[in-house]
Structures are given as C-alpha cells and as structure tokens.
C-alpha positions as a printed Julia matrix, in Angstrom:
305×3 Matrix{Float64}:
  26.68  -14.37    8.48
  24.77  -12.51    5.79
  20.98  -12.39    5.93
  19.49  -12.78    2.5
  16.14  -11.06    3.15
  14.88   -8.69    5.87
  11.18   -7.81    5.82
  10.34   -4.56    7.6
   6.76   -3.7     8.55
   6.24   -7.41    9.2
   3.21   -6.82   11.44
   1.51   -4.61    8.85
  -0.7    -5.76    6.01
   1.7    -5.77    3.06
   4.79   -6.72    5.06
   2.92   -9.57    6.72
   1.77  -10.92    3.35
   5.28  -10.64    1.91
   6.79  -12.41    4.91
   4.19  -15.18    4.62
   5.51  -16.06    1.18
   9.08  -16.34    2.48
   7.93  -18.49    5.39
   6.13  -20.86    3.03
   8.81  -21.04    0.35
  12.29  -20.29    1.74
  14.57  -21.8     4.43
  14.16  -19.99    7.75
  17.87  -19.12    7.76
  17.41  -16.87    4.71
  14.92  -14.32    6.08
  13.99  -12.33    9.17
  11.13  -10.1    10.23
  11.55   -6.53   11.43
   9.16   -4.33   13.36
   9.27   -0.91   14.98
   8.25   -2.5    18.31
  10.65   -4.66   20.28
   7.58   -6.16   21.97
   6.77   -7.96   18.71
   9.91  -10.1    18.96
   8.25  -12.97   20.86
   5.43  -13.51   18.36
   7.96  -14.09   15.57
  10.55  -16.05   17.5
   7.8   -18.34   18.84
   7.13  -19.21   15.17
  10.81  -19.85   14.47
  11.24  -16.54   12.59
  14.34  -14.45   13.34
  13.52  -10.91   14.46
  15.22   -7.53   14.28
  14.04   -4.32   15.92
  13.83   -1.48   13.37
  12.21    1.72   14.61
  12.04    4.29   11.79
  12.25    7.09   14.39
  15.43    5.64   15.94
  18.41    5.52   13.52
  20.47    3.38   15.92
  17.94    0.54   15.79
  17.86    0.78   11.99
  21.63    0.62   11.64
  21.79   -2.42   13.92
  18.9    -4.17   12.17
  20.34   -3.67    8.69
  23.78   -5.12    9.38
  24.75   -7.89    6.93
  21.44   -7.66    5.04
  21.5    -8.36    1.32
  17.88   -7.64    0.3
  15.89   -5.22    2.43
  12.14   -4.7     2.04
  11.53   -1.04    2.87
   7.84   -0.83    3.73
   6.77    2.81    3.71
   5.28    4.09    6.95
   1.54    4.59    7.21
   1.4     8.01    8.87
  -0.48   10.83    7.14
   1.89   13.49    8.48
   4.15   13.9     5.43
   6.83   15.81    7.36
   7.16   12.99    9.89
   6.97   10.35    7.17
   9.74   11.98    5.15
  11.98   12.16    8.23
  11.36    8.46    8.95
  12.22    7.56    5.38
  15.38    9.69    5.48
  16.45    7.75    8.59
  15.8     4.47    6.81
  17.76    5.29    3.65
  20.7     6.69    5.59
  20.86    3.58    7.78
  20.64    1.24    4.77
  23.53    3.05    3.14
  25.62    3.06    6.31
  25.01   -0.66    6.86
  25.98   -1.51    3.29
  22.68   -3.13    2.3
  23.06   -4.58   -1.19
  19.53   -3.99   -2.52
  16.63   -1.98   -1.06
  13.13   -2.87   -2.28
  10.86    0.1    -1.54
   7.07   -0.2    -1.41
   5.81    2.86   -3.25
   2.31    3.57   -4.6
   0.83    3.48   -8.09
  -0.41    7.08   -8.4
   0.83    8.23  -11.8
   1.67    4.73  -13.01
   5.32    4.79  -14.07
   5.34    8.58  -14.34
   6.57   10.76  -11.46
   4.33   13.79  -11.88
   1.5    13.06   -9.43
   0.45   15.86   -7.07
  -1.63   13.58   -4.84
  -0.71   14.16   -1.2
  -0.42   10.44   -0.56
   2.15   10.09   -3.38
   4.3    13.08   -2.45
   6.58   11.33    0.05
   6.85    8.26   -2.17
   8.3    10.41   -4.94
  10.6    12.15   -2.46
  11.75    8.79   -1.1
  12.52    7.55   -4.61
  14.7    10.65   -5.02
  16.4     9.93   -1.69
  17.21    6.42   -2.83
  18.6     7.66   -6.16
  20.76   10.26   -4.45
  22.03    7.84   -1.78
  23.8     5.57   -4.25
  22.16    2.49   -2.69
  20.96   -0.08   -5.22
  17.17    0.0    -5.07
  13.93   -0.96   -6.76
  10.85    1.14   -6.19
   7.84   -1.15   -6.32
   4.81    0.97   -7.06
   2.07   -1.17   -5.58
  -1.48   -0.93   -6.9
  -3.96    0.55   -4.41
  -5.45   -2.2    -2.27
  -8.74   -3.67   -3.46
  -9.49   -4.4     0.2
  -9.42   -0.62    0.81
 -12.21    0.18   -1.66
 -14.58    1.24    1.19
 -12.25    4.03    2.32
 -11.68    5.24   -1.24
 -15.38    5.61   -2.01
 -16.29    6.2     1.68
 -18.78    3.37    1.76
 -20.2     1.87    4.95
 -22.79   -0.9     5.23
 -25.44    1.74    6.05
 -24.43    4.21    3.32
 -27.27    5.07    0.95
 -25.44    7.45   -1.42
 -21.81    7.56   -2.54
 -20.8    11.16   -3.35
 -17.48   11.49   -5.2
 -15.81   14.12   -7.4
 -14.79   11.58  -10.07
 -15.8     8.32  -11.7
 -12.42    7.69  -13.31
 -11.05    4.11  -13.31
  -8.84    2.8   -10.49
  -6.55   -0.23  -10.84
  -7.44   -1.82   -7.49
  -5.2    -4.81   -6.66
  -5.5    -7.39   -3.88
  -3.06   -6.8    -1.04
  -2.65  -10.55   -0.57
  -1.43  -10.89   -4.16
   0.75   -7.79   -3.9
   2.52   -9.33   -0.91
   3.2   -12.52   -2.83
   4.3   -10.65   -5.95
   6.64   -8.43   -3.94
   8.28  -11.46   -2.33
   8.65  -13.21   -5.69
  10.14  -10.04   -7.17
  12.76   -9.87   -4.42
  13.66  -13.53   -4.83
  13.96  -13.22   -8.61
  16.18  -10.14   -8.23
  17.09   -7.69  -10.96
  15.37   -4.36  -11.66
  18.34   -2.52  -10.16
  17.68    1.22   -9.8
  14.32    0.89  -11.55
  10.72    1.79  -10.85
   8.3    -1.1   -11.43
   4.52   -1.25  -11.31
   2.44   -4.06   -9.79
  -1.28   -4.01  -10.58
  -4.16   -6.32  -11.35
  -5.3    -6.33  -15.0
  -8.48   -4.32  -14.6
  -9.22   -0.71  -13.69
 -12.71   -0.25  -12.27
 -14.85    2.88  -11.92
 -16.41    3.83   -8.56
 -19.88    3.64  -10.14
 -19.06    0.06  -11.19
 -18.04   -0.73   -7.61
 -21.43    0.54   -6.45
 -23.06   -1.79   -8.99
 -21.08   -4.71   -7.55
 -22.15   -3.73   -4.01
 -25.8    -3.62   -5.01
 -25.79   -6.84   -7.04
 -23.83   -8.76   -4.42
 -25.56   -7.57   -1.24
 -29.03   -6.63   -2.48
 -28.53   -3.02   -1.41
 -29.71   -0.01   -3.39
 -26.79    2.36   -2.94
 -26.84    5.39   -5.23
 -23.83    7.01   -6.87
 -23.53   10.73   -7.57
 -20.84   12.99   -8.98
 -20.25   16.19   -7.03
 -17.72   19.02   -7.1
 -14.48   18.56   -5.11
 -15.64   21.11   -2.52
 -19.02   19.42   -2.22
 -17.25   16.1    -1.77
 -15.39   17.5     1.23
 -18.54   19.06    2.67
 -20.83   16.05    2.26
 -18.34   13.49    3.51
 -16.67   15.64    6.16
 -19.75   16.85    8.01
 -21.08   13.58    9.37
 -18.7    10.8     8.45
 -20.01    7.5     9.74
 -16.5     6.43   10.72
 -15.72    9.64   12.59
 -13.06   10.81   10.15
 -12.51   14.58   10.37
 -13.1    17.06    7.55
  -9.31   17.36    7.23
  -9.18   13.75    6.05
 -11.4    14.58    3.09
  -9.49   17.79    2.39
  -6.45   15.53    2.01
  -8.18   12.85   -0.06
  -9.51   15.54   -2.38
  -5.98   15.59   -3.85
  -6.27   11.83   -4.39
  -9.38   12.43   -6.46
  -7.69   15.21   -8.4
  -5.12   12.62   -9.45
  -7.71    9.93  -10.11
  -9.64   12.34  -12.34
  -6.44   12.84  -14.36
  -6.15    9.08  -14.81
  -3.3     8.58  -12.34
  -4.65    5.27  -11.0
  -5.98    3.74  -14.18
  -2.68    2.34  -15.48
  -2.35   -1.44  -15.41
   0.8    -3.43  -16.1
   1.55   -7.08  -17.02
   4.53   -7.45  -14.64
   2.45   -8.78  -11.77
   0.99  -11.52  -13.96
   4.47  -12.46  -15.14
   5.8   -12.66  -11.57
   2.83  -14.61  -10.17
   2.62  -16.95  -13.14
  -1.14  -16.46  -13.21
  -3.69  -13.75  -13.87
  -4.16  -11.55  -10.79
  -7.72  -11.35   -9.5
  -9.7    -8.59  -11.19
 -11.02   -5.86   -8.91
 -14.66   -6.57   -9.75
 -14.24  -10.26   -8.86
 -12.23   -9.48   -5.72
 -14.81   -7.0    -4.41
 -17.6    -9.46   -5.18
 -15.74  -12.16   -3.24
 -15.13   -9.86   -0.26
 -18.8    -8.9    -0.09
 -20.01  -12.46   -0.61
 -17.92  -13.54    2.36
 -19.02  -10.54    4.41
 -21.79   -8.24    3.07
 -20.77   -5.67    5.72
 -17.08   -5.68    4.8
 -15.32   -2.45    5.69
 -11.81   -1.03    6.04
 -12.37    2.31    7.76
 -10.96    1.4    11.15
  -7.47    1.96    9.73
  -8.22    5.58    8.89
 -10.54    6.87   11.59
C-alpha cells in the first residue's frame, strides 16, 4: 500500500513542525514519521503515528524506509561538516531514486534568494544537493526556507548577559518563524505542484541586526550596544571568549555567512508563504518581540555549542 507522505527528520525542529500539521489535518493512514534513530519508534507509535527508520549514513535503511512513498520530505542534515553532509545527502537521493519515490521535497536554505550563486559555507551543500536532485531524474521541489527567527541569537551572537553585539554587517535578513515554515512546508506538499522547481518561503519583512538590538532593548529594558567591525575583528572578538563556548572555528565559518548577508543574500522576501498559509506570516520584529516578552532570556545557542 502506498504511503502518501513520509516526513524525515521528524524529531528535529522543522520536521517536527511539518509532521504536526499532518497529524492535525490528515488521516493517520496517509503519513508516517522517519528518524535516523530506531529508538525513536516508540514515541511515534505510542501516538498512533507510523514510523520508519531512515539513517542517512546507512543506505539500506533509507531504501527500506522509502519503499512505496509518494511524497518524501527530505530534511537536510544539521552537521557542519560539509563533506559528511554531502555524503549523507548523496545516500538519500540515491535511495529515493532506487525506491521510486514520486516527489522529493527538499528543505534548502534561503541564502541567495532564488539565485544559486551564494558562497556562504552553510549554503554550499544545499546547492550541491539541488544539483544532485536535478541529475538524479527524481521529481523534486527545493524549498528554500527562510532562516529561523528563533535562531536570531546565534546569528547575532547575543546572550542575555551580552553588552555589545559586534558584527561585520548590518544588512537586512528575512528571518521567518520555524513554526510557520513547518506549516507552510506541509501545506506545500499537500497542494502539490512545483515539480523540479526551486521555491522560496519567507516572512514579509527583512530586519537589520541593529533593529533586532533595538527590539531587545525596548522589550527587555536592556542597553545592548551594536557595533560594526571588520570580518577579521568579528572572528577575533566573538571567538576569543564566546559565552556559549563556541570555538573560533565556528566564527571563521559564520564569517562566510556574513559575507553573503552583506551582499544582500538573505534580504529577499517572497509572497509564496503568505499564499500557502492564507494569512500574513509573522514579521520578524513582531516574532522577536513575542519571544522576548515570553522569555526575556530567550536563547538558541545550545544547538551550536
């Protein structure tokens, strides 16, 4: 019996949010959750959700998991080792092709908007994976997801005790709520279409880091300062004594993010997400204000330490 939708990365942030929409809106026979850990099976089956084991490092588990799947959500892995990440994605695409999956929905990233020229390290494997999908002959849609609003602390390296934000750019960023991206991705899959296309999901507003600092100060009563520094100074200042224990190498890597941001690679917004949701997505300034109102010490760094 064919499975209409398989959601990989179902224990991760975006995959979990996407699955939640299917659970709330579709018959349980139409979808299943997939995870790289067999040990996660019980938590899904206890909720009445079918489970498939799909370890990106183990092609046999992928081939078994993808059998009889019509629509497959391909959640990109979250490792920073691009060589390992590319190998995992190669395994995934090969298995999807071998299993005869009808449509792969790949979660890419919004660096460069709808262009494919970004040099940001974090975008490199996404572009390579899009090429893999094109070359494979599998029907696909690459969903370039806006960068998560919830991750604003790691982008600007802000902690509740930070007094000065030192960045190499104040260019706008189209931050988008992960909760809404999950819903929009699910709705996109259900609606179908966009075969062999790249689409862009973003909120309607791009916000500058200095404006984020203003929101922090107005919402929490803090007096955080913002300063522009050179890319090398950014690495030095943030890498020497990072409050979250991130190594200097992390900031050497994110320097390429800021190179792209300076060129405007994250400022593009697109109306597709509004069309899919049937409502205006939450603006970044409002979303950050809401996060900090709920928790003035909101942070995200534990995912990157």
